[in-house]
XYZ file of C-alpha atoms in Angstrom:
145
model
C -8.068 -24.162 -42.909
C -4.365 -23.318 -42.633
C -3.693 -26.707 -40.997
C -5.346 -28.519 -43.913
C -3.285 -26.511 -46.406
C -0.098 -27.342 -44.521
C -0.973 -31.053 -44.407
C -1.650 -30.967 -48.134
C 1.762 -29.360 -48.733
C 3.491 -31.967 -46.548
C 1.685 -34.831 -48.303
C 2.616 -33.445 -51.719
C 6.253 -32.989 -50.695
C 6.447 -36.532 -49.279
C 4.882 -38.168 -52.343
C 7.134 -36.188 -54.650
C 10.197 -36.974 -52.532
C 9.488 -40.708 -52.638
C 9.175 -40.673 -56.437
C 12.191 -38.399 -56.807
C 14.473 -40.483 -54.547
C 13.682 -43.654 -56.508
C 14.245 -41.906 -59.842
C 17.437 -40.106 -58.777
C 19.254 -43.118 -57.334
C 18.215 -45.457 -60.139
C 19.546 -42.860 -62.579
C 22.871 -42.270 -60.798
C 23.504 -46.026 -60.553
C 22.305 -47.118 -64.014
C 21.904 -44.131 -66.373
C 24.369 -41.553 -65.126
C 24.514 -39.648 -68.431
C 20.852 -38.707 -67.929
C 21.366 -37.434 -64.387
C 21.709 -33.774 -65.351
C 18.082 -33.829 -66.562
C 17.179 -33.824 -62.868
C 19.079 -30.571 -62.249
C 18.054 -27.044 -63.195
C 20.409 -25.254 -65.596
C 21.747 -23.056 -62.799
C 21.974 -25.839 -60.190
C 24.887 -26.171 -57.792
C 26.080 -29.504 -56.437
C 28.466 -29.543 -53.474
C 30.198 -32.944 -53.216
C 32.212 -33.291 -50.011
C 32.826 -29.543 -49.940
C 33.646 -29.192 -53.653
C 31.127 -27.054 -55.591
C 30.084 -27.917 -59.150
C 27.778 -25.475 -60.986
C 26.069 -25.529 -64.362
C 25.045 -28.337 -66.702
C 28.395 -28.749 -68.495
C 30.340 -28.986 -65.241
C 27.787 -31.413 -63.786
C 28.045 -33.698 -66.831
C 31.838 -33.706 -66.568
C 31.699 -34.363 -62.821
C 29.219 -37.260 -63.018
C 31.181 -38.935 -65.811
C 34.370 -38.976 -63.719
C 32.704 -40.701 -60.741
C 33.310 -44.453 -60.410
C 30.426 -46.892 -60.815
C 28.160 -46.887 -57.791
C 25.373 -48.591 -55.918
C 23.316 -46.458 -53.547
C 20.849 -47.661 -50.943
C 18.640 -45.064 -49.274
C 17.860 -46.161 -45.720
C 15.642 -43.232 -44.783
C 14.709 -39.739 -45.831
C 12.866 -36.747 -44.453
C 11.118 -34.189 -46.593
C 9.682 -30.812 -45.636
C 7.910 -28.219 -47.757
C 9.720 -24.886 -47.934
C 7.365 -22.067 -47.025
C 7.298 -18.655 -48.633
C 8.759 -19.762 -51.974
C 12.349 -19.031 -51.063
C 13.384 -18.655 -54.703
C 10.325 -16.533 -55.539
C 9.018 -18.942 -58.174
C 6.377 -21.611 -58.540
C 5.955 -24.537 -58.006
C 6.495 -24.960 -54.297
C 9.841 -26.241 -53.106
C 10.898 -29.033 -50.779
C 13.928 -29.720 -48.634
C 14.932 -33.386 -48.725
C 17.426 -35.012 -46.329
C 18.595 -38.595 -46.879
C 20.765 -41.182 -45.153
C 22.018 -44.383 -46.684
C 24.808 -46.648 -47.840
C 27.003 -46.228 -50.899
C 29.374 -48.578 -52.721
C 31.615 -47.386 -55.518
C 34.454 -48.459 -57.785
C 37.128 -50.500 -56.041
C 35.152 -50.685 -52.787
C 32.503 -53.082 -54.134
C 34.163 -56.186 -52.698
C 36.541 -54.826 -50.073
C 36.289 -55.262 -46.292
C 35.063 -51.680 -45.929
C 32.727 -51.814 -48.883
C 29.929 -49.510 -47.712
C 30.277 -45.795 -47.070
C 27.541 -43.826 -45.335
C 26.196 -40.818 -47.188
C 23.873 -37.952 -46.351
C 22.764 -35.645 -49.165
C 20.502 -32.623 -48.853
C 18.370 -31.647 -51.858
C 16.360 -28.515 -52.603
C 13.864 -29.121 -55.373
C 10.396 -28.193 -56.643
C 7.558 -30.442 -55.447
C 5.941 -30.696 -58.885
C 6.868 -34.060 -60.427
C 6.682 -32.531 -63.894
C 9.382 -30.011 -63.057
C 11.917 -32.107 -61.199
C 14.952 -29.929 -61.101
C 17.246 -29.512 -58.196
C 18.697 -26.097 -57.719
C 20.904 -27.143 -54.830
C 22.367 -30.383 -53.558
C 24.944 -30.952 -50.848
C 26.493 -34.407 -50.776
C 28.576 -35.676 -47.862
C 30.234 -39.082 -47.549
C 30.163 -39.631 -43.799
C 32.415 -42.572 -42.911
C 33.488 -46.110 -43.698
C 31.375 -48.934 -42.294
C 32.526 -52.527 -41.880
C 29.269 -54.101 -43.002
C 27.932 -54.627 -46.492
C 24.560 -53.583 -47.920
């Protein structure tokens, strides 16, 4: 029985992650002003080692970023056991890898950066709300997306 419950949790986390990834990256590329709706009020974003906490700071941060185009190449999602934050619904840990173009880099010779964010979020699609996100730009690639 425990194995079935675990499989159910993994399936739920994976379905939610797929929906969430599509929603998040469409929003950051096309509707950035709405992006904070995907974060809990007390969420913390760490962008290349720089922490940003709270809705007002997140809004200010997202508005200063240059235009972007993200392409997620792969992601891995795992349910978090034991309700780490002591609340329902269940949480998931989401790791992504992909390519990222922004601002002046759209047409340059090194136009695609690699990125690897880590999200912590509930698995209930009706309560999308990250409480933690770590974002790392990895390197410059010579290819384009």
